[in-house]
N, CA and C of each residue as an Amber inpcrd file, in Angstrom:
protein
   690
 175.4550000 131.1270000 220.2010000 175.1170000 130.2650000 219.0540000
 173.8210000 129.5170000 219.3150000 173.7290000 128.9080000 220.5220000
 172.5110000 128.1930000 220.8810000 171.3060000 129.1200000 220.8880000
 171.5800000 130.3630000 221.2490000 170.5090000 131.3500000 221.2820000
 169.9180000 131.5740000 219.8970000 170.8110000 131.6620000 218.8740000
 170.3470000 131.8660000 217.4940000 169.5710000 130.6520000 216.9950000
 170.0820000 129.4650000 217.3610000 169.3900000 128.2430000 216.9390000
 167.9930000 128.2110000 217.5370000 167.8760000 128.6060000 218.8210000
 166.5770000 128.6050000 219.5000000 165.6000000 129.5830000 218.8370000
 166.1320000 130.7990000 218.5150000 165.2860000 131.7980000 217.8480000
 164.8410000 131.3170000 216.4750000 165.7660000 130.6810000 215.7440000
 165.4200000 130.1700000 214.4120000 164.3430000 129.1210000 214.4980000
 164.4260000 128.2670000 215.5130000 163.4160000 127.2230000 215.6960000
 162.0580000 127.8330000 215.9900000 162.0310000 128.9030000 216.8150000
 160.7720000 129.5660000 217.1300000 160.1280000 130.1720000 215.8830000
 160.9690000 130.8170000 215.0640000 160.4660000 131.4360000 213.8240000
 159.8940000 130.3800000 212.9040000 160.6140000 129.2540000 212.7720000
 160.1650000 128.1750000 211.9010000 158.8410000 127.6140000 212.3930000
 158.7160000 127.4190000 213.7040000 157.4880000 126.8770000 214.2680000
 156.3260000 127.8470000 214.0870000 156.6320000 129.1390000 214.1860000
 155.5820000 130.1420000 214.0300000 155.0860000 130.2010000 212.5980000
 155.9810000 129.9340000 211.6420000 155.6030000 130.0150000 210.2400000
 154.7750000 128.8180000 209.7920000 155.0380000 127.6790000 210.3700000
 154.3900000 126.4630000 209.9000000 152.8640000 126.5100000 210.0040000
 152.2900000 126.9300000 211.1550000 150.8280000 127.0040000 211.2120000
 150.2590000 127.9690000 210.1920000 150.9390000 129.1080000 209.9490000
 150.4480000 130.0730000 208.9700000 150.4410000 129.4650000 207.5810000
 151.5200000 128.7200000 207.2510000 151.5890000 128.0830000 205.9350000
 150.4590000 127.0680000 205.7780000 150.2290000 126.2860000 206.8390000
 149.1550000 125.2930000 206.7970000 147.8060000 125.9660000 206.6130000
 147.5860000 127.0800000 207.3350000 146.3250000 127.8010000 207.2270000
 146.1260000 128.3400000 205.8220000 147.2100000 128.8690000 205.2250000
 147.1180000 129.3660000 203.8580000 146.7600000 128.2520000 202.8900000
 147.3250000 127.0640000 203.1150000 147.0060000 125.9240000 202.2500000
 145.5420000 125.5400000 202.3860000 145.0300000 125.5590000 203.6360000
 143.6210000 125.2280000 203.8670000 142.7190000 126.2400000 203.1660000
 143.0690000 127.5410000 203.3180000 142.2600000 128.5810000 202.6830000
 142.2940000 128.4550000 201.1630000 143.4580000 128.1360000 200.6100000
 143.5770000 127.9600000 199.1640000 142.7220000 126.7970000 198.6930000
 142.7240000 125.7150000 199.4900000 141.9010000 124.5660000 199.1400000
 140.4120000 124.9160000 199.1770000 140.0240000 125.7360000 200.1810000
 138.6270000 126.1550000 200.2820000 138.2180000 126.9890000 199.0790000
 139.0950000 127.9170000 198.6690000 138.8150000 128.7460000 197.5020000
 138.6670000 127.8760000 196.2630000 139.5720000 126.9170000 196.0930000
 139.5070000 126.0290000 194.9310000 138.2110000 125.2320000 194.9310000
 137.8050000 124.7640000 196.1220000 136.5660000 123.9900000 196.2230000
 135.3630000 124.8510000 195.8740000 135.3710000 126.1160000 196.3520000
 134.2660000 127.0210000 196.0440000 134.1900000 127.3330000 194.5610000
 135.3550000 127.5270000 193.9370000 135.3790000 127.7820000 192.4980000
 134.8550000 126.5860000 191.7240000 135.2250000 125.3810000 192.1850000
 134.7540000 124.1810000 191.5180000 133.2370000 124.0470000 191.6520000
 132.7310000 124.4090000 192.8460000 131.2860000 124.3370000 193.0740000
 130.5490000 125.2950000 192.1560000 131.0610000 126.5220000 192.0190000
 130.4590000 127.4980000 191.1160000 130.4970000 126.9930000 189.6810000
 131.6520000 126.4170000 189.2940000 131.7930000 125.8800000 187.9480000
 130.7810000 124.7750000 187.6870000 130.5950000 123.8960000 188.6720000
 129.6330000 122.8060000 188.5250000 128.2130000 123.3380000 188.3920000
 127.9000000 124.3900000 189.1600000 126.5700000 124.9770000 189.0950000
 126.2820000 125.5590000 187.7120000 127.3020000 126.1450000 187.1110000
 127.0880000 126.8290000 185.8540000 127.0570000 125.8750000 184.6590000
 127.4930000 124.6350000 184.8700000 127.5240000 123.6780000 183.7710000
 126.1480000 123.0490000 183.5930000 125.1760000 123.8550000 183.1610000
 123.8180000 123.3820000 182.9330000 123.5840000 123.3310000 181.4290000
 123.2350000 122.1630000 180.9170000 122.9890000 122.0440000 179.4860000
 121.6730000 122.7130000 179.1220000 121.5480000 123.0950000 177.8650000
 120.3660000 123.8150000 177.3960000 119.0880000 123.0070000 177.6080000
 119.1790000 121.6920000 177.4690000 117.9880000 120.8480000 177.6030000
 117.4360000 120.8180000 179.0200000 118.2530000 121.2450000 180.0050000
 117.8050000 121.2210000 181.3970000 117.9170000 122.5970000 182.0470000
 117.9330000 123.6330000 181.2260000 118.0920000 124.9980000 181.7220000
 116.7450000 125.6460000 182.0170000 116.6530000 126.2910000 183.1740000
 115.5160000 127.1560000 183.4980000 115.9830000 128.5940000 183.3190000
 115.3180000 129.3240000 182.4540000 115.6980000 130.7050000 182.1830000
 114.4290000 131.5240000 181.9650000 114.5540000 132.8550000 181.8420000
 113.3740000 133.6680000 181.5600000 112.6910000 133.2950000 180.2320000
 113.3940000 132.5490000 179.3870000 112.8220000 132.1560000 178.0940000
 111.9830000 130.8850000 178.1650000 112.2520000 130.0440000 179.1890000
 111.4960000 128.8060000 179.2640000 112.1600000 127.7780000 180.1580000
 111.7020000 126.5330000 180.0230000 112.2460000 125.4160000 180.7860000
 112.6490000 124.3190000 179.8080000 113.9330000 124.0010000 179.7760000
 114.4120000 122.9750000 178.8560000 114.1020000 123.3380000 177.4210000
 113.5020000 122.4060000 176.6970000 113.1980000 122.6300000 175.2880000
 111.9100000 123.4110000 175.0750000 111.1560000 123.6270000 176.1250000
 109.9050000 124.3850000 176.0210000 110.1840000 125.8670000 176.2180000
 109.8900000 126.6590000 175.1980000 110.1240000 128.0980000 175.2720000
 108.8000000 128.8410000 175.2780000 108.7550000 129.8930000 176.0680000
 107.5690000 130.7400000 176.0910000 107.3400000 131.3470000 174.7090000
 106.0930000 131.3830000 174.2910000 105.7640000 131.9850000 173.0020000
 105.7150000 131.0030000 171.8510000 106.3040000 129.8220000 172.0180000
 106.1880000 128.8070000 170.9670000 104.8380000 128.1130000 171.1060000
 104.4020000 127.4590000 170.0470000 103.1450000 126.7380000 170.1120000
 103.3870000 125.3190000 170.6230000 102.3050000 124.6960000 171.0340000
 102.3940000 123.3120000 171.4970000 102.9050000 122.4120000 170.3650000
 102.4630000 122.6890000 169.1480000 102.9180000 121.9100000 167.9990000
 104.4090000 122.0460000 167.7540000 104.9430000 123.2470000 167.9320000
 106.3820000 123.4680000 167.7480000 107.1870000 122.6980000 168.7800000
 106.6810000 122.6470000 170.0130000 107.3770000 121.8860000 171.0470000
 107.3620000 120.3980000 170.7130000 106.2510000 119.9010000 170.2280000
 106.1500000 118.4830000 169.8830000 107.1580000 118.1040000 168.7940000
 107.4230000 119.0240000 167.8830000 108.4020000 118.7620000 166.8230000
 109.8330000 118.7940000 167.3590000 110.0540000 119.5130000 168.4390000
 111.4010000 119.7010000 168.9660000 111.8410000 118.5630000 169.8820000
 110.9190000 117.9880000 170.6520000 111.3010000 117.0200000 171.6830000
 111.5090000 115.6270000 171.0990000 112.0990000 114.7640000 171.9170000
 112.2990000 113.3640000 171.5520000 110.9630000 112.6930000 171.2390000
 110.9650000 111.7860000 170.2800000 109.7070000 111.1740000 169.8320000
 109.0520000 110.3200000 170.9120000 109.8100000 109.9330000 171.9340000
 109.2450000 109.1480000 173.0310000 108.6070000 110.0160000 174.1110000
 108.6280000 111.3220000 173.9200000 108.0160000 112.2360000 174.8820000
 106.4970000 112.1450000 174.7860000 105.8520000 112.1050000 175.9400000
 104.3980000 112.0210000 175.9900000 103.8110000 113.3170000 176.5250000
 102.6130000 113.6510000 176.0460000 101.9010000 114.8560000 176.4730000
 100.5710000 114.4130000 177.0730000 100.4980000 114.4110000 178.4030000
  99.3300000 113.8900000 179.1080000  98.4830000 115.0340000 179.6620000
  97.1870000 115.0140000 179.3500000  96.2820000 116.0560000 179.8290000
  95.9240000 115.8050000 181.2880000  95.9590000 116.8820000 182.0890000
  95.5290000 116.8130000 183.4790000  94.4720000 117.8930000 183.6770000
  93.2500000 117.4650000 183.9100000  92.1570000 118.4270000 183.9970000
  91.1870000 118.0170000 185.1080000  91.0800000 118.8110000 186.1650000
  91.8770000 120.0210000 186.4140000  93.2270000 119.6800000 187.0460000
  94.1670000 120.6040000 186.9110000  95.4730000 120.4700000 187.5600000
  95.4120000 121.0800000 188.9610000  94.8260000 122.2670000 189.0460000
  94.4800000 122.9170000 190.3140000  93.1090000 123.5330000 190.1070000
  92.6410000 124.2750000 191.0840000  91.3320000 124.9190000 190.9320000
  91.3590000 126.0290000 189.8900000  92.5520000 126.4670000 189.4940000
  92.6710000 127.5730000 188.5430000  93.2820000 127.1710000 187.2090000
  93.8810000 125.9970000 187.1310000  94.6230000 125.6300000 185.9270000
  94.3380000 124.1940000 185.4820000  94.3160000 124.0280000 184.1630000
  94.4850000 122.7270000 183.5330000  95.9570000 122.6170000 183.1520000
  96.3880000 121.4170000 182.7970000  97.8090000 121.2620000 182.4890000
  98.0500000 120.1300000 181.5020000  99.1970000 120.2280000 180.8560000
  99.7520000 119.1220000 180.0860000 101.0450000 118.7170000 180.7800000
 101.1300000 117.4540000 181.1740000 102.3650000 116.9390000 181.7600000
 103.2500000 116.4190000 180.6380000 104.4220000 117.0090000 180.4790000
 105.3750000 116.5630000 179.4580000 106.2640000 115.5110000 180.1150000
 106.1420000 114.2840000 179.6380000 106.7210000 113.1330000 180.3300000
 107.6750000 112.3550000 179.4430000 108.7890000 111.9240000 180.0310000
 109.7190000 111.0140000 179.3520000 110.0430000 109.8530000 180.2800000
 109.9260000 108.6470000 179.7620000 110.2180000 107.4300000 180.5280000
 109.4820000 107.4160000 181.8640000 108.2390000 107.8550000 181.8200000
 107.3950000 107.8250000 183.0010000 107.6590000 108.9230000 184.0130000
 108.5750000 109.8390000 183.7140000 108.9300000 110.9130000 184.6410000
 108.5150000 112.2600000 184.0620000 107.7310000 113.0200000 184.8250000
 107.2980000 114.3390000 184.3620000 108.4890000 115.2840000 184.3410000
 108.7140000 115.8870000 183.1800000 109.7950000 116.8610000 183.0410000
 109.3370000 118.2430000 183.4940000 108.1600000 118.6400000 183.0240000
 107.5690000 119.9240000 183.4030000 106.1040000 119.9150000 182.9790000
 105.3960000 120.9140000 183.4290000 103.9820000 121.0640000 183.0920000
 103.7860000 122.3270000 182.2630000 102.8980000 122.2370000 181.2910000
 102.4220000 123.4210000 180.5690000 101.0560000 123.7410000 181.1510000
 100.9070000 124.9340000 181.7200000  99.6730000 125.2800000 182.4080000
  98.7900000 126.1760000 181.5520000  97.4820000 125.9590000 181.6820000
  96.4770000 126.7450000 180.9630000  95.4430000 127.2290000 181.9760000
  95.2900000 128.5380000 182.0750000  94.3310000 129.0900000 183.0270000
  92.9180000 128.7450000 182.5910000  92.0670000 128.4730000 183.5720000
  90.6540000 128.2140000 183.2590000  89.7900000 129.1640000 184.0730000
  88.6620000 129.5240000 183.4920000  87.7780000 130.4940000 184.1280000
  86.5270000 129.8510000 184.7080000  86.2920000 128.5700000 184.3830000
  85.1010000 127.9030000 184.8910000  85.3210000 126.4000000 184.9270000
  84.4690000 125.6810000 185.6780000  84.5550000 124.2280000 185.7490000
  84.2470000 123.5940000 184.4040000  83.3380000 124.2060000 183.6540000
  82.9840000 123.6500000 182.3390000  84.1700000 123.7240000 181.3890000
  84.9990000 124.7710000 181.5580000  86.1940000 124.8920000 180.7290000
  87.1660000 123.7580000 181.0320000  87.1880000 123.3200000 182.2900000
  88.0380000 122.2070000 182.6670000  87.5640000 120.9260000 182.0070000
  86.2580000 120.7060000 181.9870000  85.6960000 119.5000000 181.3850000
  85.9310000 119.4500000 179.8820000  86.0310000 120.6140000 179.2550000
  86.1920000 120.6780000 177.8020000  87.6480000 120.8950000 177.3930000
  88.5620000 120.7250000 178.3210000  89.9780000 121.0050000 178.0670000
  90.5130000 120.1290000 176.9330000  90.8610000 120.7660000 175.8380000
  91.3650000 120.0460000 174.6690000  92.2990000 120.9630000 173.8970000
  93.5060000 121.1550000 174.3870000  94.4510000 122.0620000 173.7250000
  94.8070000 121.5800000 172.3250000  95.0790000 122.5310000 171.4540000
  95.4740000 122.2080000 170.0840000  96.9370000 122.5500000 169.8720000
  97.4880000 122.1040000 168.7630000  98.8910000 122.3820000 168.4570000
  99.1400000 123.8610000 168.1830000  98.0700000 124.6390000 168.0200000
  98.2160000 126.0730000 167.7570000  98.2560000 126.8930000 169.0450000
  97.9560000 126.2790000 170.1680000  97.9380000 127.0230000 171.4380000
  99.3440000 127.4460000 171.8470000  99.4420000 128.6980000 172.3380000
 100.7330000 129.2290000 172.7740000 101.0900000 128.7250000 174.1670000
 102.3730000 128.5420000 174.3890000 102.8850000 128.2040000 175.7120000
 103.2120000 129.5100000 176.4380000 102.4930000 129.7740000 177.5310000
 102.6890000 131.0200000 178.2720000 103.0490000 130.7990000 179.7410000
 102.8880000 129.5590000 180.2310000 103.1850000 129.2960000 181.6370000
 103.7150000 127.8690000 181.7790000 104.9130000 127.7530000 182.3530000
 105.5740000 126.4700000 182.5640000 105.9170000 126.3090000 184.0350000
 105.8890000 125.0730000 184.5020000 106.2320000 124.7910000 185.8960000
 106.9480000 123.4510000 185.9670000 108.0020000 123.3910000 186.7680000
 108.6830000 122.1190000 186.9680000 108.9480000 121.8570000 188.4520000
 108.8210000 120.5900000 188.8230000 109.2400000 120.1430000 190.1500000
 110.2560000 119.0200000 189.9910000 110.8740000 118.9760000 188.8170000
 111.8770000 117.9560000 188.4880000 113.2630000 118.4730000 188.9000000
 113.9830000 117.6740000 189.6870000 115.2810000 118.0800000 190.2210000
 116.3430000 118.2890000 189.1380000 116.1300000 117.7270000 187.9490000
 117.1570000 117.7840000 186.9020000 117.2750000 119.1630000 186.2650000
 116.2440000 119.9810000 186.3790000 116.2360000 121.2910000 185.7250000
 116.7750000 122.3520000 186.6750000 117.6580000 123.2150000 186.1530000
 118.3510000 124.1980000 186.9880000 118.4040000 125.5710000 186.3180000
 118.5220000 126.5950000 187.1400000 118.8250000 127.9170000 186.6080000
 120.2930000 127.9270000 186.1830000 120.7020000 128.9830000 185.5160000
 122.0870000 129.0580000 185.0500000 123.0770000 129.0290000 186.2110000
 122.6410000 129.4840000 187.3750000 123.5090000 129.4740000 188.5540000
 123.4710000 128.1400000 189.2970000 122.6610000 127.2070000 188.8350000
 122.6230000 125.8770000 189.4380000 121.5450000 125.6670000 190.4780000
 120.6190000 126.6130000 190.6150000 119.5410000 126.4690000 191.5990000
 118.4330000 125.5960000 191.0160000 117.9780000 124.6180000 191.7980000
 116.9330000 123.7090000 191.3260000 115.9670000 123.3870000 192.4550000
 114.9570000 122.5770000 192.1310000 114.0310000 122.1000000 193.1440000
 114.8280000 121.2950000 194.1730000 114.6040000 121.5870000 195.4440000
 115.3520000 120.9260000 196.4990000 116.4660000 121.7800000 197.0660000
 116.8750000 122.8390000 196.3400000 117.8690000 123.7630000 196.8940000
 117.2790000 124.4680000 198.1100000 118.0210000 124.5110000 199.1880000
 117.5150000 125.1900000 200.3840000 117.4020000 126.6880000 200.1120000
 116.4510000 127.3150000 200.7770000 116.2930000 128.7630000 200.6210000
 117.5560000 129.4800000 201.0730000 118.1720000 128.9790000 202.1160000
 119.3970000 129.5890000 202.6270000 120.5000000 129.5700000 201.5760000
 120.6530000 128.4530000 200.8700000 121.6770000 128.3630000 199.8240000
 121.3490000 129.2930000 198.6640000 120.0850000 129.3640000 198.2890000
 119.6870000 130.2460000 197.1910000 119.9300000 131.7060000 197.5490000
 119.7680000 132.0460000 198.8290000 120.0190000 133.4220000 199.2650000
 121.4730000 133.8270000 199.0310000 122.3970000 132.8750000 199.1460000
 123.8130000 133.1810000 198.9230000 124.0520000 133.6920000 197.5100000
 123.2310000 133.2550000 196.5630000 123.3860000 133.6540000 195.1690000
 122.4460000 134.7870000 194.7730000 121.2300000 134.7570000 195.3000000
 120.1870000 135.6560000 194.8070000 119.7820000 136.7570000 195.7900000
 120.4010000 136.8060000 196.9430000 120.0540000 137.8500000 197.9030000
 118.9630000 137.4200000 198.8660000 118.6370000 138.3160000 199.7890000
 117.7000000 138.0010000 200.8690000 116.3380000 137.5650000 200.3400000
 115.7730000 136.5540000 200.9980000 114.4990000 135.9800000 200.5710000
 113.3330000 136.6020000 201.3350000 112.2550000 136.8640000 200.6030000
 110.9720000 137.2330000 201.2070000 109.9560000 136.2120000 200.7290000
 109.2320000 135.6130000 201.6550000 108.2310000 134.6090000 201.3200000
 106.8490000 135.2240000 201.4140000 105.9420000 134.7760000 200.5630000
 104.6040000 135.3640000 200.5300000 103.5810000 134.3520000 200.0400000
 102.3680000 134.5020000 200.5420000 101.2590000 133.7300000 199.9850000
  99.9750000 134.5170000 200.1480000  98.9820000 134.1660000 199.3340000
  97.7010000 134.8580000 199.3250000  96.6120000 133.8030000 199.3620000
  95.7180000 133.8950000 200.3330000  94.7020000 132.8500000 200.4530000
  93.7020000 132.8820000 199.3020000  93.6880000 133.9860000 198.5430000
  92.8320000 134.0500000 197.3550000  93.5230000 133.4450000 196.1330000
  94.7940000 133.0930000 196.2750000  95.5440000 132.5040000 195.1630000
  95.9680000 131.0880000 195.4670000  95.0300000 130.2720000 195.9870000
  95.2730000 128.8740000 196.3280000  96.3140000 128.7160000 197.4330000
  96.6640000 129.8200000 198.1010000  97.6670000 129.8020000 199.1770000
  99.0020000 129.2230000 198.7200000  99.3210000 129.3890000 197.4400000
 100.6390000 128.9680000 196.9460000 101.6840000 129.9120000 197.5230000
 102.7290000 129.3540000 198.1000000 103.7530000 130.1520000 198.7690000
 104.9320000 130.3860000 197.8300000 105.2530000 131.6470000 197.6060000
 106.3400000 132.0120000 196.7000000 107.5130000 132.5980000 197.4760000
 108.6960000 132.4840000 196.8630000 109.9160000 133.0770000 197.4160000
 110.4180000 134.1300000 196.4360000 110.6710000 135.3180000 196.9260000
 111.2270000 136.3920000 196.1090000 112.6010000 136.7500000 196.6650000
 113.6100000 136.7600000 195.7830000 114.9810000 137.0490000 196.2060000
 115.3680000 138.4630000 195.7970000 116.0290000 139.1740000 196.7190000
 116.3150000 140.5860000 196.5250000 117.1550000 140.9240000 195.3170000
 118.0840000 140.0450000 194.9370000 118.9910000 140.3450000 193.8300000
 118.6840000 139.5480000 192.5640000 117.5430000 138.8730000 192.5450000
 117.2060000 138.0820000 191.3560000 116.3100000 138.9150000 190.4540000
 116.7770000 139.1660000 189.2360000 116.1380000 140.1470000 188.3710000
 114.9480000 139.6510000 187.5430000 115.0290000 138.5410000 186.8080000
 113.9190000 138.2240000 185.8920000 112.5940000 138.0920000 186.6430000
 111.6450000 138.9990000 186.4090000 110.3840000 138.9470000 187.1610000
 109.4760000 137.8020000 186.7340000 109.7490000 137.2000000 185.5740000
 108.8510000 136.1410000 185.0980000 109.2760000 134.7410000 185.5250000
 110.3500000 134.6500000 186.3380000 110.7500000 133.3690000 186.9280000
 110.4060000 133.4260000 188.4120000 109.5910000 132.4700000 188.8590000
 109.1400000 132.4940000 190.2540000 109.4370000 131.1550000 190.9320000
 109.7710000 131.2590000 192.2100000 110.1390000 130.0870000 192.9990000
 109.0500000 129.8040000 194.0290000 108.6180000 128.5510000 194.0850000
 107.6660000 128.1370000 195.1080000 108.4280000 127.5100000 196.2730000
 107.8490000 127.6360000 197.4610000 108.5320000 127.1600000 198.6650000
 107.9340000 125.8540000 199.1640000 108.7400000 125.1090000 199.9390000
 108.2250000 123.9450000 200.6570000 108.9790000 123.8130000 201.9690000
 108.3060000 123.2020000 202.9290000 108.8910000 122.9470000 204.2410000
 109.1080000 121.4420000 204.3250000 110.3690000 121.0030000 204.2170000
 110.6790000 119.5820000 204.0410000 110.1140000 118.6830000 205.1390000
 110.0130000 119.1790000 206.3600000 109.5220000 118.3180000 207.4310000
 108.0920000 117.8550000 207.1780000 107.3450000 118.6580000 206.4200000
 105.9350000 118.3600000 206.2210000 105.5890000 118.0900000 204.7600000
 106.5920000 117.9650000 203.9090000 106.3200000 117.8510000 202.4850000
 105.5740000 116.5580000 202.1590000 105.7660000 115.5060000 202.9590000
 105.1400000 114.2310000 202.6550000 103.6180000 114.2850000 202.7700000
 103.1080000 115.1060000 203.6970000 101.6610000 115.1880000 203.8260000
 101.0970000 116.4980000 203.2920000 101.9630000 117.3010000 202.6700000
 101.4950000 118.4980000 202.0040000 101.0360000 119.6080000 202.9350000
 101.4180000 119.5530000 204.2040000 100.9650000 120.5380000 205.1660000
 102.0700000 121.5360000 205.4910000 101.6460000 122.6690000 206.0610000
 102.6200000 123.6090000 206.5760000 103.1340000 124.5910000 205.5490000
 103.7090000 125.6680000 206.0450000 104.2980000 126.7000000 205.2150000
 105.7640000 126.8490000 205.5780000 106.5650000 127.2300000 204.5980000
 107.9920000 127.4290000 204.8530000 108.2340000 128.6920000 205.6630000
 107.4590000 129.7390000 205.3770000 107.6410000 131.0110000 206.0580000
 107.0620000 131.0130000 207.4580000 107.6310000 131.8530000 208.3050000
 107.1090000 132.0630000 209.6590000 106.4000000 133.4120000 209.6360000
 105.0670000 133.3800000 209.5950000 104.2820000 134.5880000 209.3450000
 103.6910000 135.1600000 210.6300000 103.4400000 136.4720000 210.6290000
 102.7750000 137.0950000 211.7800000 101.3820000 136.4940000 211.9720000
 100.9320000 136.4350000 213.2050000  99.6120000 135.9010000 213.5100000
  98.5790000 137.0360000 213.4460000  98.0040000 137.2440000 212.2900000
  96.9470000 138.2410000 212.1790000  96.0110000 137.8260000 211.0460000
  94.7360000 138.1360000 211.1780000  93.8050000 137.7570000 210.1020000
  94.0270000 138.6310000 208.8740000  94.0000000 138.0190000 207.7360000
  94.1980000 138.7760000 206.5070000  94.1230000 137.8760000 205.3010000
  94.4980000 138.4350000 204.1610000  94.4550000 137.7030000 202.8950000
  95.8550000 137.4620000 202.3690000  96.6820000 138.5030000 202.3750000
  98.0480000 138.4130000 201.8610000  99.0430000 138.4670000 203.0130000
 100.0290000 137.5850000 202.9660000 101.0150000 137.4930000 204.0430000
 102.4270000 137.5130000 203.4550000 103.3490000 138.1870000 204.1310000
 104.7600000 138.1880000 203.7290000 105.6400000 138.0670000 204.9720000
 106.8440000 137.5380000 204.7580000 107.7980000 137.4170000 205.8580000
 109.2040000 137.2190000 205.3030000 110.2050000 137.5910000 206.0950000
 111.5860000 137.2870000 205.7280000 112.1580000 136.2040000 206.6420000
 111.2840000 135.5690000 207.4260000 111.7090000 134.4840000 208.3210000
 111.1240000 133.1660000 207.8230000 111.9230000 132.1090000 207.9050000
 111.4470000 130.8200000 207.3980000 112.0520000 129.6690000 208.2030000
 111.4150000 128.5070000 208.0910000 111.9030000 127.3190000 208.7710000
 113.2600000 126.9110000 208.1900000 114.1980000 126.4630000 209.0240000
 115.5440000 126.1420000 208.5220000 115.5700000 125.0090000 207.5000000
 114.5680000 124.1240000 207.4940000 114.5520000 123.0200000 206.5320000
 113.8890000 123.4000000 205.2120000 113.4940000 124.6570000 205.0560000
 112.7330000 125.0750000 203.8830000 113.5720000 125.0720000 202.6220000
 112.9030000 124.7700000 201.5100000 113.6060000 124.6650000 200.2330000
 112.6860000 125.0840000 199.0990000 113.2490000 125.1180000 197.9070000
 112.4710000 125.4120000 196.7060000 111.7120000 124.1500000 196.2950000
 110.4060000 124.2800000 196.1060000 109.5580000 123.1290000 195.7920000
 109.2410000 123.0350000 194.3060000 109.1940000 124.1660000 193.6210000
 108.8890000 124.1880000 192.1900000 109.3350000 125.5270000 191.6220000
 109.5230000 125.5620000 190.3120000 109.9510000 126.8040000 189.6460000
 109.0410000 127.0470000 188.4470000 108.5540000 128.2770000 188.3290000
 107.6570000 128.6660000 187.2360000 108.3530000 129.6650000 186.3090000
 107.9680000 129.6230000 185.0500000 108.3890000 130.6490000 184.0900000
 107.1400000 131.0410000 183.2990000 106.8780000 132.3430000 183.1820000
 105.6240000 132.7630000 182.5680000 105.8060000 134.0070000 181.7120000
 104.8420000 134.2180000 180.8290000 104.7620000 135.4690000 180.0670000
 103.2970000 135.7830000 179.8160000 103.0110000 137.0320000 179.6070000
 101.6640000 137.4400000 179.2290000 101.4620000 137.1000000 177.7580000
 100.2810000 136.6130000 177.4170000 100.0340000 136.1540000 176.0510000
 100.2740000 137.2470000 175.0250000 100.0440000 138.5020000 175.4030000
 100.2360000 139.6100000 174.4580000 101.6880000 140.0390000 174.3370000
 102.5340000 139.6330000 175.2950000 103.9190000 140.0850000 175.2770000
 104.9150000 138.9320000 175.2060000 104.4380000 137.7110000 174.9880000
 105.3460000 136.5590000 174.8940000 106.2880000 136.7430000 173.7100000
 107.5220000 136.2620000 173.8270000 108.4480000 136.3410000 172.6850000
 107.9170000 135.5090000 171.5120000 108.2230000 135.9650000 170.3170000
 107.7440000 135.2500000 169.1220000 108.7750000 134.2350000 168.6640000
């Protein structure tokens, strides 16, 4: 009799850790599902998609955007924005929501920058943390975390293209949405690259290795003026 009681106790003790482990795993699954659900709960006003950023859609005119946004929204000209672009900063309550970029071909074009309400929106960029892709990826998301959703990352930059560093993910399909990289340790002084590149002289560089603190610094959405949606 004592023998049966002893065996029963052993079986019970053996089952308890397994039950606890199953509960832990179930809790982990529930937490992961909740995280995915939270990522997907992106409102249209803060959505980054192949169509645009928030209320700004590719192919619409500047005038159409002005009619769509809140009346307290400001449109501030920045000329030049970079050596290749002028920009309009779309601002609410003193915070830039996103930029509308306009390519320039000369310095004189920068000095004469005066967009009209008839100009098409073909290139948008945001570094605002509030805007997210449908999967919940935003500025500040680590490259490692984004890889979990979008596949392996390849980083690249070209010294003829202002040395802007881009991240390309293997499973991310829309070619007109591009992610810029940053290396958080050096973001305050604007130095350094997120990628770990081979040491060789050249113009274009690519790598699949990056600093562990690296993250997404900005997100662009673009279309060609001849093929923008109407």
